[in-house]
Tab-separated table of C-alpha atoms in Angstrom:
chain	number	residue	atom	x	y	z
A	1	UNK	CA	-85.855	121.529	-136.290
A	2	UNK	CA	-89.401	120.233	-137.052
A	3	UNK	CA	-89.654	116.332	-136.596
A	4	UNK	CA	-90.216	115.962	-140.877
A	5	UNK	CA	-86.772	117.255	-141.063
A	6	UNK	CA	-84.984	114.914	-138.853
A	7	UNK	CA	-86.809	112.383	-140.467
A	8	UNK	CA	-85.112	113.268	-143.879
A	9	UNK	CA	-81.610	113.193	-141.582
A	10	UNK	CA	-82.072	110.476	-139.935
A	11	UNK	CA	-82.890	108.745	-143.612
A	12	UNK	CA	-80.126	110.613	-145.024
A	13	UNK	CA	-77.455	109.313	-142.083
A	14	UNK	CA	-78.464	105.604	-142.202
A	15	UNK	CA	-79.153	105.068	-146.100
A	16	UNK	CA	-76.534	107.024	-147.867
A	17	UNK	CA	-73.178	105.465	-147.265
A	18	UNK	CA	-70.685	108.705	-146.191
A	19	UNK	CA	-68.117	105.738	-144.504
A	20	UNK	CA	-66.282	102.724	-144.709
A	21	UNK	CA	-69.199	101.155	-142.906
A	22	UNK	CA	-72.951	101.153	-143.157
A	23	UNK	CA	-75.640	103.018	-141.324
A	24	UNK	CA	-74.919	105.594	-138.427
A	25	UNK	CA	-73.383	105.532	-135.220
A	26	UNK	CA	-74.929	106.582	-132.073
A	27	UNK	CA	-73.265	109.752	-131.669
A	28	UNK	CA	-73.218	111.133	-135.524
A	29	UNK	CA	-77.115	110.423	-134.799
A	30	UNK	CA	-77.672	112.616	-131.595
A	31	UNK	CA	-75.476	114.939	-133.090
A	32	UNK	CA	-77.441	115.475	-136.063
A	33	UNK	CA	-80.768	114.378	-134.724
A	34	UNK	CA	-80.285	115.413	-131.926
A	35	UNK	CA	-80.729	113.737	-128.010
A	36	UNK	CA	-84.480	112.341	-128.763
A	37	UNK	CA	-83.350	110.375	-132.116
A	38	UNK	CA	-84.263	107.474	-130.907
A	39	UNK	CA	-87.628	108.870	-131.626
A	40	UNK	CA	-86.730	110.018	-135.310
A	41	UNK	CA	-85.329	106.398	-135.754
A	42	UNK	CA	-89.015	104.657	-134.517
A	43	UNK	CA	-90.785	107.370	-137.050
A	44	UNK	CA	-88.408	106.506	-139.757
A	45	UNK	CA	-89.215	102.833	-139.165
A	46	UNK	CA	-92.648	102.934	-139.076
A	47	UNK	CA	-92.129	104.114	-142.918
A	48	UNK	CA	-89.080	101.893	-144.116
A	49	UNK	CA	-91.460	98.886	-142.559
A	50	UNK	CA	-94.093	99.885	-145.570
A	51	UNK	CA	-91.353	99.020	-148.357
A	52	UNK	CA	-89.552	96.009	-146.569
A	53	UNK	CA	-86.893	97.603	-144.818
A	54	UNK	CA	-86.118	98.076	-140.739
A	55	UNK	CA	-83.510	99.642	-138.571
A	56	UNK	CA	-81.174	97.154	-136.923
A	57	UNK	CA	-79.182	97.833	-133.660
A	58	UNK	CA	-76.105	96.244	-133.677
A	59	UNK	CA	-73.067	96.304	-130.892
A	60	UNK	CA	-70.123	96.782	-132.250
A	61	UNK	CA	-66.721	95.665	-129.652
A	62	UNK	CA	-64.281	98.402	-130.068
A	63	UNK	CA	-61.256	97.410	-128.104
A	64	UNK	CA	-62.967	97.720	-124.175
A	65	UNK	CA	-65.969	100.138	-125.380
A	66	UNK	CA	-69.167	98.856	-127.224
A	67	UNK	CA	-70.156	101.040	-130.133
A	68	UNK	CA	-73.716	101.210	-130.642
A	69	UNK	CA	-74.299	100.860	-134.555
A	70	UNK	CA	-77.772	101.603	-136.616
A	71	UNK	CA	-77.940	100.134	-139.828
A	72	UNK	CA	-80.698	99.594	-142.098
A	73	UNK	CA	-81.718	95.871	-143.147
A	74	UNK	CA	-84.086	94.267	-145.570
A	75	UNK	CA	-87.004	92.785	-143.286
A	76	UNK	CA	-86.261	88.825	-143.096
A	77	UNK	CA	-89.353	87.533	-144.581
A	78	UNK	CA	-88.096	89.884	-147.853
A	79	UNK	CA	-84.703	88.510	-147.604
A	80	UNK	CA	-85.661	84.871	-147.489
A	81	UNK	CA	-88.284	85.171	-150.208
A	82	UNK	CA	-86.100	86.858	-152.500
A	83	UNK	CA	-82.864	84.009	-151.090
A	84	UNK	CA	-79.871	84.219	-152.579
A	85	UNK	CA	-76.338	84.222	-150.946
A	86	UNK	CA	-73.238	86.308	-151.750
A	87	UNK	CA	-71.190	83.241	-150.978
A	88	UNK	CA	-69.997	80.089	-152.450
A	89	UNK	CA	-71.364	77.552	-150.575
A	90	UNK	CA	-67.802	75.619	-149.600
A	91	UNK	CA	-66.448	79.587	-148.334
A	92	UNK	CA	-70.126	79.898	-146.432
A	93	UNK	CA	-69.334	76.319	-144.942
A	94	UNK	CA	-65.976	77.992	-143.779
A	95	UNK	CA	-67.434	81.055	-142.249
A	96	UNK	CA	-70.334	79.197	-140.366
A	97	UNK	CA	-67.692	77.042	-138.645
A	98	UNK	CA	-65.111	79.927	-137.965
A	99	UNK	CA	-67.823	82.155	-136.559
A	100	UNK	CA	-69.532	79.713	-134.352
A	101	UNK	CA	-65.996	78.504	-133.029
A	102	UNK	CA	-65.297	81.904	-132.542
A	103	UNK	CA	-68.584	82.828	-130.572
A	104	UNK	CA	-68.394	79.655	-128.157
A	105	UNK	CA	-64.725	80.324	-127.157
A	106	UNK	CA	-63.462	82.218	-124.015
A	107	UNK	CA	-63.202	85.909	-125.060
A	108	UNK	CA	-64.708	85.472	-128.061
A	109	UNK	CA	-61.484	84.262	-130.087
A	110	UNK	CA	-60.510	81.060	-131.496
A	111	UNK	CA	-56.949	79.778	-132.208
A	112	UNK	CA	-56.339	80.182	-136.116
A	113	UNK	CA	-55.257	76.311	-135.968
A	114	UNK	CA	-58.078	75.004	-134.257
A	115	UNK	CA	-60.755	76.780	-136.845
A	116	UNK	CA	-58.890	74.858	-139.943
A	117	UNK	CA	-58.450	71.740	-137.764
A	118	UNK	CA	-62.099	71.819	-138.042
A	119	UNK	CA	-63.092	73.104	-141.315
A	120	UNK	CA	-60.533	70.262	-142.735
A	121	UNK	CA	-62.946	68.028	-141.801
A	122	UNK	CA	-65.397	69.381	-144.609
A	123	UNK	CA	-62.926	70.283	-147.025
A	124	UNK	CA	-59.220	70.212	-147.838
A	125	UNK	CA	-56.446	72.556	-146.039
A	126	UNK	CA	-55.839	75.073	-149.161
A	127	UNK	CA	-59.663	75.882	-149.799
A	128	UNK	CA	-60.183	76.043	-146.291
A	129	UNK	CA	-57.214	78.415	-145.746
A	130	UNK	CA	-58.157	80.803	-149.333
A	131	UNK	CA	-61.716	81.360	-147.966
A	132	UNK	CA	-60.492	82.462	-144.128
A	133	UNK	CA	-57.960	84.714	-145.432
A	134	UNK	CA	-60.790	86.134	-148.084
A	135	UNK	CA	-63.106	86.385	-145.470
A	136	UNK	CA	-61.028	88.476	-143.115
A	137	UNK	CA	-59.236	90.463	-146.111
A	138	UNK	CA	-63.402	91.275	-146.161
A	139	UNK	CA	-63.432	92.138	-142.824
A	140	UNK	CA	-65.783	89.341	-141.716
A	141	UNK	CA	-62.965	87.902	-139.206
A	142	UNK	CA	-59.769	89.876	-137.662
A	143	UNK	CA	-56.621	88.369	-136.961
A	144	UNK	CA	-55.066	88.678	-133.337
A	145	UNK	CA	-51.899	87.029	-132.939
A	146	UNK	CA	-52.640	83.427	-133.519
A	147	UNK	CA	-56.189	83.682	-132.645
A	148	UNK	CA	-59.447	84.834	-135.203
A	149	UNK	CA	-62.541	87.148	-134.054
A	150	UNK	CA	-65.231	88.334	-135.343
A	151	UNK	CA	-64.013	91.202	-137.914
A	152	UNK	CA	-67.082	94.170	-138.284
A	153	UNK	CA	-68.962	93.219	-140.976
A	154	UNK	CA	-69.938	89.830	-139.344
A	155	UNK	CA	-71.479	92.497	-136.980
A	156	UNK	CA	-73.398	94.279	-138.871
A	157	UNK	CA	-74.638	91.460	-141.605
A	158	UNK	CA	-74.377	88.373	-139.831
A	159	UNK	CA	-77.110	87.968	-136.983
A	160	UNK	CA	-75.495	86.101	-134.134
A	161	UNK	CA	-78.677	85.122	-132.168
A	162	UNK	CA	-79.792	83.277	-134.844
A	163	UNK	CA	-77.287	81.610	-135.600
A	164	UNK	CA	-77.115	79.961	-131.744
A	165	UNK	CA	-80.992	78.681	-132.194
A	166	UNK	CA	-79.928	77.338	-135.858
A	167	UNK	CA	-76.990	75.472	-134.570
A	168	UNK	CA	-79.295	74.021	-131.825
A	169	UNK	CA	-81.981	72.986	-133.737
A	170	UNK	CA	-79.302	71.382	-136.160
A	171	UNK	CA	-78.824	69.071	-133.381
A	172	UNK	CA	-82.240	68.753	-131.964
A	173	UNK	CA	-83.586	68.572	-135.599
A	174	UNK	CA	-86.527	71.195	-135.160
A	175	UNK	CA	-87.516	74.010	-137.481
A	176	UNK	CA	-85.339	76.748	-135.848
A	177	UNK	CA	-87.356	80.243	-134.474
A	178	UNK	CA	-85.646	83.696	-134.735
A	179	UNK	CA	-84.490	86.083	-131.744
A	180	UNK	CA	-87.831	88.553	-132.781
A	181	UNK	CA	-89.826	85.457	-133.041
A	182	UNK	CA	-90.475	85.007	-136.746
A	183	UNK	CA	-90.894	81.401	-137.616
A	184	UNK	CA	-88.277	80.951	-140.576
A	185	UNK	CA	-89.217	79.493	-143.416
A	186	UNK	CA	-87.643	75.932	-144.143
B	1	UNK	CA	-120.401	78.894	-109.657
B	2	UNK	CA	-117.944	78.217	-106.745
B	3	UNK	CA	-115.645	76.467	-109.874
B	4	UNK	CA	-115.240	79.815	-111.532
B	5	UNK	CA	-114.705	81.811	-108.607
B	6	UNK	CA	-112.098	79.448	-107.868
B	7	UNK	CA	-110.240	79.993	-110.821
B	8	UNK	CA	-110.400	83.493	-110.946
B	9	UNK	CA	-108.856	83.293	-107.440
B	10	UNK	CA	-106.109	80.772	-108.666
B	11	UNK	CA	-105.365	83.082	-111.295
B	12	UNK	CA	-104.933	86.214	-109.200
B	13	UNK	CA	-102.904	84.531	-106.408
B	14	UNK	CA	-100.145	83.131	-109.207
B	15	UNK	CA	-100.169	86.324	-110.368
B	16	UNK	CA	-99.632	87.980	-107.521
B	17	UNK	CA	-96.971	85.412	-106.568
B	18	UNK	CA	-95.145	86.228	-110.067
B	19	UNK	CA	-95.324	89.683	-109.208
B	20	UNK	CA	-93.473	89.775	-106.088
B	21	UNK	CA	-91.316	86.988	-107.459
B	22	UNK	CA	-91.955	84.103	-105.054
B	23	UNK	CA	-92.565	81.590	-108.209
B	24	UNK	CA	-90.903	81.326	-112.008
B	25	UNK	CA	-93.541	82.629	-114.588
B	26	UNK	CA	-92.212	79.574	-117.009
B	27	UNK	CA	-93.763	77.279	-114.424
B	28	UNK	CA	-97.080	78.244	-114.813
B	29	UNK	CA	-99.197	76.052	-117.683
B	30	UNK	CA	-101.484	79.221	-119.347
B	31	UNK	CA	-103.091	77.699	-122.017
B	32	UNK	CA	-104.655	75.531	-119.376
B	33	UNK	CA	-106.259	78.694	-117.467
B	34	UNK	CA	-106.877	80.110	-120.868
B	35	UNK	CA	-108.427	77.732	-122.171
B	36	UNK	CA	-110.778	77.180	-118.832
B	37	UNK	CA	-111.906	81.200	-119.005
B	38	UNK	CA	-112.822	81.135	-122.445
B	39	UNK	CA	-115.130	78.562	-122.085
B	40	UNK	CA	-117.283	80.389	-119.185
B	41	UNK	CA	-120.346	82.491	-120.713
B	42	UNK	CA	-119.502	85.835	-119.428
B	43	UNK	CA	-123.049	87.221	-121.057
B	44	UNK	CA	-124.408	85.261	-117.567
B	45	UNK	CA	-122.059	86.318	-115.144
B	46	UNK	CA	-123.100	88.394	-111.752
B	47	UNK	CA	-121.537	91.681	-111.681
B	48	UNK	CA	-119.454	90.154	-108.797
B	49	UNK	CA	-118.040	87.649	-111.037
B	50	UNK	CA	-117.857	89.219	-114.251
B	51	UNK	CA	-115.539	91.172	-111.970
B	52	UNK	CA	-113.155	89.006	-111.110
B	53	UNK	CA	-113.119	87.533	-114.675
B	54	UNK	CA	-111.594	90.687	-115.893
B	55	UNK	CA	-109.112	90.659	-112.801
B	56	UNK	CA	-108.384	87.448	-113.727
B	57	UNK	CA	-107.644	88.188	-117.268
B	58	UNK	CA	-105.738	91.299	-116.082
B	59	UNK	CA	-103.858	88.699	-114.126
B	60	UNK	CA	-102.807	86.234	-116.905
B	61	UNK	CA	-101.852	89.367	-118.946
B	62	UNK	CA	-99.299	89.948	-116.399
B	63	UNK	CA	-97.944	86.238	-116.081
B	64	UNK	CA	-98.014	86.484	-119.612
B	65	UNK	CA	-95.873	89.539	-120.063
B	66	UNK	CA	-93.873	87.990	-116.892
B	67	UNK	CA	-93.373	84.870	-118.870
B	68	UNK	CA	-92.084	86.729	-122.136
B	69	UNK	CA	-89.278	88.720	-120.305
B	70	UNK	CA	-87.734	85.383	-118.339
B	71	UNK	CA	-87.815	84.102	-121.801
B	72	UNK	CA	-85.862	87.215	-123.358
B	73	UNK	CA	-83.332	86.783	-120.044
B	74	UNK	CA	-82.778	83.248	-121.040
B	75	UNK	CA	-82.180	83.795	-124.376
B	76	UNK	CA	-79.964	86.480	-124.106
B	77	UNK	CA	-77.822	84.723	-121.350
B	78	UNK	CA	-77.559	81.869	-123.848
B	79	UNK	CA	-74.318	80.898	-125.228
B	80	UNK	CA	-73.247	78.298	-127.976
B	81	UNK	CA	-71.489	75.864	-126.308
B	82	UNK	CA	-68.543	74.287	-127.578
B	83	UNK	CA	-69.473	71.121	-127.298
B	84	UNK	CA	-72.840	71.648	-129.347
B	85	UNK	CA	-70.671	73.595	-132.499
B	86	UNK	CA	-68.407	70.875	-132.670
B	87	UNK	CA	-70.925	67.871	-132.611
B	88	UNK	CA	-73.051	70.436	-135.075
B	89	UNK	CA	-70.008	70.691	-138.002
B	90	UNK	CA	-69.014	67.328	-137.579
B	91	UNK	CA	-72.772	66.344	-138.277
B	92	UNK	CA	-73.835	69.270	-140.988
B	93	UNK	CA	-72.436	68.606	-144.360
B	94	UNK	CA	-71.418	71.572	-146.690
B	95	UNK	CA	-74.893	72.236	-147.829
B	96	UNK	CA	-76.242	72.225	-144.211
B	97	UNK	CA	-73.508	74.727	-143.072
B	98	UNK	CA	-73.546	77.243	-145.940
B	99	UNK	CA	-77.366	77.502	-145.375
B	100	UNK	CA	-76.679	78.358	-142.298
B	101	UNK	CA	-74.808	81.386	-143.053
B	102	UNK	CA	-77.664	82.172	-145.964
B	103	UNK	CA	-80.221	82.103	-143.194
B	104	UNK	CA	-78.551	84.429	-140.739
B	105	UNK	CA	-76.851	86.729	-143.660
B	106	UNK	CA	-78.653	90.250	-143.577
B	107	UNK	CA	-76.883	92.682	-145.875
B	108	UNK	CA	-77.173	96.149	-145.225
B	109	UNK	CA	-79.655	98.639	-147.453
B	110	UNK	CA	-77.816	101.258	-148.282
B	111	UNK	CA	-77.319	103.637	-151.337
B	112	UNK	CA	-73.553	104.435	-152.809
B	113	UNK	CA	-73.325	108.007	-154.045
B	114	UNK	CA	-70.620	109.567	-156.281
B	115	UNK	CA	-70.091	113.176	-156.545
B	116	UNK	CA	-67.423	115.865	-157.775
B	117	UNK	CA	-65.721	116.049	-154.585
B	118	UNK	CA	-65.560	112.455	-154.412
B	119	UNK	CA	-63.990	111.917	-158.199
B	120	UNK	CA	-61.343	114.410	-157.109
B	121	UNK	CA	-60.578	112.672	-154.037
B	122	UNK	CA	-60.260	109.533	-155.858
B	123	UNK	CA	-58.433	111.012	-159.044
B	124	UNK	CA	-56.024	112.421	-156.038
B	125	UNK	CA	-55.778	109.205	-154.849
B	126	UNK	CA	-55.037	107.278	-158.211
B	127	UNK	CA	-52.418	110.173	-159.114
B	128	UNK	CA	-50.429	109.364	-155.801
B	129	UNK	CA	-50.081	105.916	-155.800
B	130	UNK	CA	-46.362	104.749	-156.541
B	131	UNK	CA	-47.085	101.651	-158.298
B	132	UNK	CA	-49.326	103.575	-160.796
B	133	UNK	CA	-46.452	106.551	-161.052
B	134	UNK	CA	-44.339	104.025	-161.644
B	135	UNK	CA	-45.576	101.561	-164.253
B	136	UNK	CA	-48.636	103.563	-165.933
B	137	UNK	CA	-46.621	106.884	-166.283
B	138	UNK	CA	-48.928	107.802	-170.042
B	139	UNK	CA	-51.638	107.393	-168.059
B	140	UNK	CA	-51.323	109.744	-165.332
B	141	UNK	CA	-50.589	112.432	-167.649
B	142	UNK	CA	-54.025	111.553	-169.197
B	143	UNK	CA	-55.653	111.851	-165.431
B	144	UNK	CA	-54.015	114.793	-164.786
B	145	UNK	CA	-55.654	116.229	-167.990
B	146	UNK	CA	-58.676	115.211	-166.728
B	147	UNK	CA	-59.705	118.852	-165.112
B	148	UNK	CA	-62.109	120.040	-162.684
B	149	UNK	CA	-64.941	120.555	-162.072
B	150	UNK	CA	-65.503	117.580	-164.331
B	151	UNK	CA	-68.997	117.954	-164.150
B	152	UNK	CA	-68.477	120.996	-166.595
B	153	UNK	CA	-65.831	120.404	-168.359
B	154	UNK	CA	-67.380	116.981	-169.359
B	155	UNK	CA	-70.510	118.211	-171.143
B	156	UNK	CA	-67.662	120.092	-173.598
B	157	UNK	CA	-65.456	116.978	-174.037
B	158	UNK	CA	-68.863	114.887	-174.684
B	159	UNK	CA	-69.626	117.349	-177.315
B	160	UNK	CA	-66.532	117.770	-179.145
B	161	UNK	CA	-66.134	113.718	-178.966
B	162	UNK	CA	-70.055	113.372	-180.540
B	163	UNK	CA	-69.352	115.952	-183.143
B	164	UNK	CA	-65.559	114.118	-183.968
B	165	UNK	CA	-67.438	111.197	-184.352
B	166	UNK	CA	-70.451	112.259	-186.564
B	167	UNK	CA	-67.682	113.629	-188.995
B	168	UNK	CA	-65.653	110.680	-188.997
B	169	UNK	CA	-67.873	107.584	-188.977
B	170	UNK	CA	-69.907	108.387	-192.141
B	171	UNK	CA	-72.792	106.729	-190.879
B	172	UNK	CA	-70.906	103.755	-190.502
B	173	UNK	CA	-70.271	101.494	-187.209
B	174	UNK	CA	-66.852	102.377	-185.887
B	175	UNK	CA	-64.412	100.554	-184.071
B	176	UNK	CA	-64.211	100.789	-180.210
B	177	UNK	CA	-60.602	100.992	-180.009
B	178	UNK	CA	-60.101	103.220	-183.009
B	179	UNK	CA	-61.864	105.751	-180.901
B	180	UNK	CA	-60.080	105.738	-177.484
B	181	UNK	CA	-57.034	106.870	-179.366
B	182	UNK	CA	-54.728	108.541	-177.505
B	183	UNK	CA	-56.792	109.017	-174.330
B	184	UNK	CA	-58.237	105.610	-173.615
B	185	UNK	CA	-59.825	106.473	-170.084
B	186	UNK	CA	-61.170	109.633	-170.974
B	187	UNK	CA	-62.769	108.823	-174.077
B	188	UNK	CA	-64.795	105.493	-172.968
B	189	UNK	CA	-65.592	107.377	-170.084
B	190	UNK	CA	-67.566	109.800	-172.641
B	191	UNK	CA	-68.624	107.140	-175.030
B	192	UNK	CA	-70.310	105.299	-172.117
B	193	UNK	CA	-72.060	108.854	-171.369
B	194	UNK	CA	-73.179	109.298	-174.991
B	195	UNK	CA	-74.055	105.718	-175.229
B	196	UNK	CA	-76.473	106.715	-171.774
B	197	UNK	CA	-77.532	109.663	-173.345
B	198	UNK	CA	-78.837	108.373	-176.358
B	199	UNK	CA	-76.005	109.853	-178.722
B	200	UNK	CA	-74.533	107.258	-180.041
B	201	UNK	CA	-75.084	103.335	-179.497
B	202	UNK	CA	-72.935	100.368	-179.540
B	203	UNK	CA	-72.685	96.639	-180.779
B	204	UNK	CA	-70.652	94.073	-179.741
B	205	UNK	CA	-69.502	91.227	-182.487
B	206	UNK	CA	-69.817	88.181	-180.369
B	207	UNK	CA	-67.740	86.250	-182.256
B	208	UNK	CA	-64.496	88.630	-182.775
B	209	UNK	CA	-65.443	90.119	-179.528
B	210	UNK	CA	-64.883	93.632	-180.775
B	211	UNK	CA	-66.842	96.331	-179.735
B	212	UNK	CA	-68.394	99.084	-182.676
B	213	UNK	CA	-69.848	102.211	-182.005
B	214	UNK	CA	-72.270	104.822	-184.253
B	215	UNK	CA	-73.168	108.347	-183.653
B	216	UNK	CA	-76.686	108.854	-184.361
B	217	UNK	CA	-77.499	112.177	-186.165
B	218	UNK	CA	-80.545	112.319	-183.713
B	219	UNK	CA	-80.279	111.416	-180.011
B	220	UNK	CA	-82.883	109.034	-179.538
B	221	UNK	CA	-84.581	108.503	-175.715
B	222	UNK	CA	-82.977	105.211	-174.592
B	223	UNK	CA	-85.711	103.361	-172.359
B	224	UNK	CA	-82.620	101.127	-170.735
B	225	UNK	CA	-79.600	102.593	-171.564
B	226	UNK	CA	-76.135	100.416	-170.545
B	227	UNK	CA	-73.909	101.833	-169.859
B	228	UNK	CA	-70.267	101.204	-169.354
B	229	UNK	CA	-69.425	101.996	-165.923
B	230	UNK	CA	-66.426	103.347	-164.179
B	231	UNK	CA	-67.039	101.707	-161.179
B	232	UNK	CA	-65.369	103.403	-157.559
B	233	UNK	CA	-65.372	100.874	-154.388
B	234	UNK	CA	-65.989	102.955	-151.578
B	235	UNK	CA	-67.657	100.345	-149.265
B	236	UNK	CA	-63.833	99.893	-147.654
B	237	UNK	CA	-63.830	96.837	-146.522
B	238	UNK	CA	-62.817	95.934	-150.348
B	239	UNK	CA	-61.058	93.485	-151.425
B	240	UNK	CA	-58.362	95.498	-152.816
B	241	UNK	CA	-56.852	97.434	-150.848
């Protein structure tokens, strides 16, 4: 299969939604692109760059395995010129502090208990409690037992590097600087 | 002279140093050594030394590249600390917290398709849930009228719904409801694709809230048709589930 054609796949696989999830997985990609698609992907990118768009790599945990997930994004300077959230702004408040309790416990799980202890501080128990069990009826978080994780779509839409330096610079009160090194804008 | 020789030779020796790991690339100050080889006239050089100017550069390229990966190690090794999310919610108010979720929040670009095979899947699906045998059972008489390949079958039902209409309205606007009659699904399923098409077009009373429809003897081209759509969730992670 000539490279053109793979590109059209590749396009095909990560753009048109055929799951419950976004993008492509790395093996539905090598089996229709075939072993070198991690070439396909970088000429594919080169062209989604010209109309705002690149191919994020995202690892997924899948009980003890890490899935490798490719998913196609808006590029950040779009996204933030265009702005905009999907979220109320007390249920974002809710997922920023169950996430980043989440990512700075052992394991990467927080006790249920210990998330609302927190977010009560922001807003009352019943609003706190209707946006965590919207957010992981939407599959941002996953209950385990008594504990929360991260739930898939956090994942795939939420980017998890950033969100260390912006909690940092919350506290050091700096202008806070992406993972890829884009200055964001304040 | 002897100055720039001597800084070339800095140069290569904390690269070489770097290189074979004896000293931390994030120690070394490069602006500083930048900022002292752009200022030497290289037009003047000796060959010698024009030499070890482009050693030299090769060498800060290196610390350079040296310096970029330590930084990608750190930050990669870096995790929130507990302490720091705590002392960060207690001090962020809502505002400050929700924009930090706006900031990091990348949706994913992708396109939703619908097809035949997928509306039989999901009118298979609707048809065998129990809740919807059980408390909608006119309706799922009307889906199971509903026969495949739709894509065929609709063009004839959109047809024999425009000319029902045409006879009946007069010219005149009709009533929304008067036309779903006895198939309610069906019928503003087709009304929405006539209303697409440019067969028919539709006003809504804003006061009584009721909606009118009138066949057009003519289909007109629509530059931005609405539609009314019948919309199928199949991102999965919906809400309903």
């Amino acid at each position: 299969m000539d490279m053109e054609r793979k590109i059209k796949r590749a396009a095909y696989l990560l753009l048109v939604r055929r799951h419950s999830y976004p993008g492509a997985r790395e093996w539905e990609l090598e089996k229709y692109l075939g072993r070198n698609y991690e070439e396909v992907l970088k000429r594919l990118g080169e062209i989604l760059i010209k109309i705002g768009l690149e191919i994020k790599v995202v690892n997924i945990p899948e009980g003890d395995r890490i899935l490798k997930h490719y998913l196609v994004v808006p590029e950040r300077s779009v996204k933030e010129s265009i702005g905009g959230s999907i979220f109320r702004s007390d249920e974002a408040a809710v997922l920023a502090i169950a996430v980043s309790t989440i990512i700075s416990s052992e394991n990467m799980r927080a006790p249920k208990g210990e998330i609302i202890e927190l977010a009560k501080t922001k807003l009352p128990q019943y609003r706190v409690e209707k946006a965590l069990n919207r957010f992981i009826r939407l599959k941002y978080l996953v209950e385990d037992g008594d504990y929360i994780k991260l739930g898939p779509r956090s994942f795939l839409e939420l980017d998890i590097d950033m969100l260390i330096s912006q909690f940092t610079s919350s506290l050091k009160g700096v202008e806070a600087v992406s993972h890829g090194g884009d200055r964001e804008e304040s | 002279m002897n100055g720039e020789s001597d800084v070339y030779s800095r140069i290569k020796s904390l690269s070489k140093m770097v290189l074979e790991g004896s000293l931390d690339p994030l120690d070394i100050d490069i602006s500083m050594f930048i900022d002292l080889l752009s200022k030497v006239d290289v037009d003047r050089l000796p060959i010698e030394l024009f030499m070890e100017d482009v050693e030299a550069l090769n060498g800060l390229s290196q610390i350079l590249k040296y310096q970029k990966e330590a930084i990608i190690r750190y930050l990669e090794g870096l995790k929130l600390d507990e302490l720091i999310v705590k002392t960060a919610i207690l001090s962020l108010d809502i505002d400050g917290l929700s924009e930090i979720v706006r900031r990091i929040y990348r949706p994913s670009a992708d396109i939703s398709t619908i097809d035949n095979d997928f509306i039989v899947k999901s009118l298979l699906y609707f048809k065998n849930i129990r809740r919807l045998k059980r408390e909608f059972t006119d309706r799922l008489v009307e889906i199971d009228s509903i026969d495949i390949p739709i894509e065929e079958d609709i063009r004839k039902h959109m047809d024999i719904l425009y000319k029902r209409l045409l006879e009946t309205s007069k010219d005149e606007w009709v009533n929304y409801k008067d036309i779903l009659l006895d198939k309610p699904i069906l019928n503003s399923y087709l009304i929405s694709l006539l209303a697409s098409e440019g067969y028919l077009i539709i006003r809504v009373d804003r006061i009584s809230g009721e909606v009118y429809v009138k066949p057009l003897s003519k289909k007109v081209n629509i530059v931005n048709p609405v539609s009314i759509p019948i919309v199928v969730d199949i991102y999965g992670y919906g809400e309903e589930d």
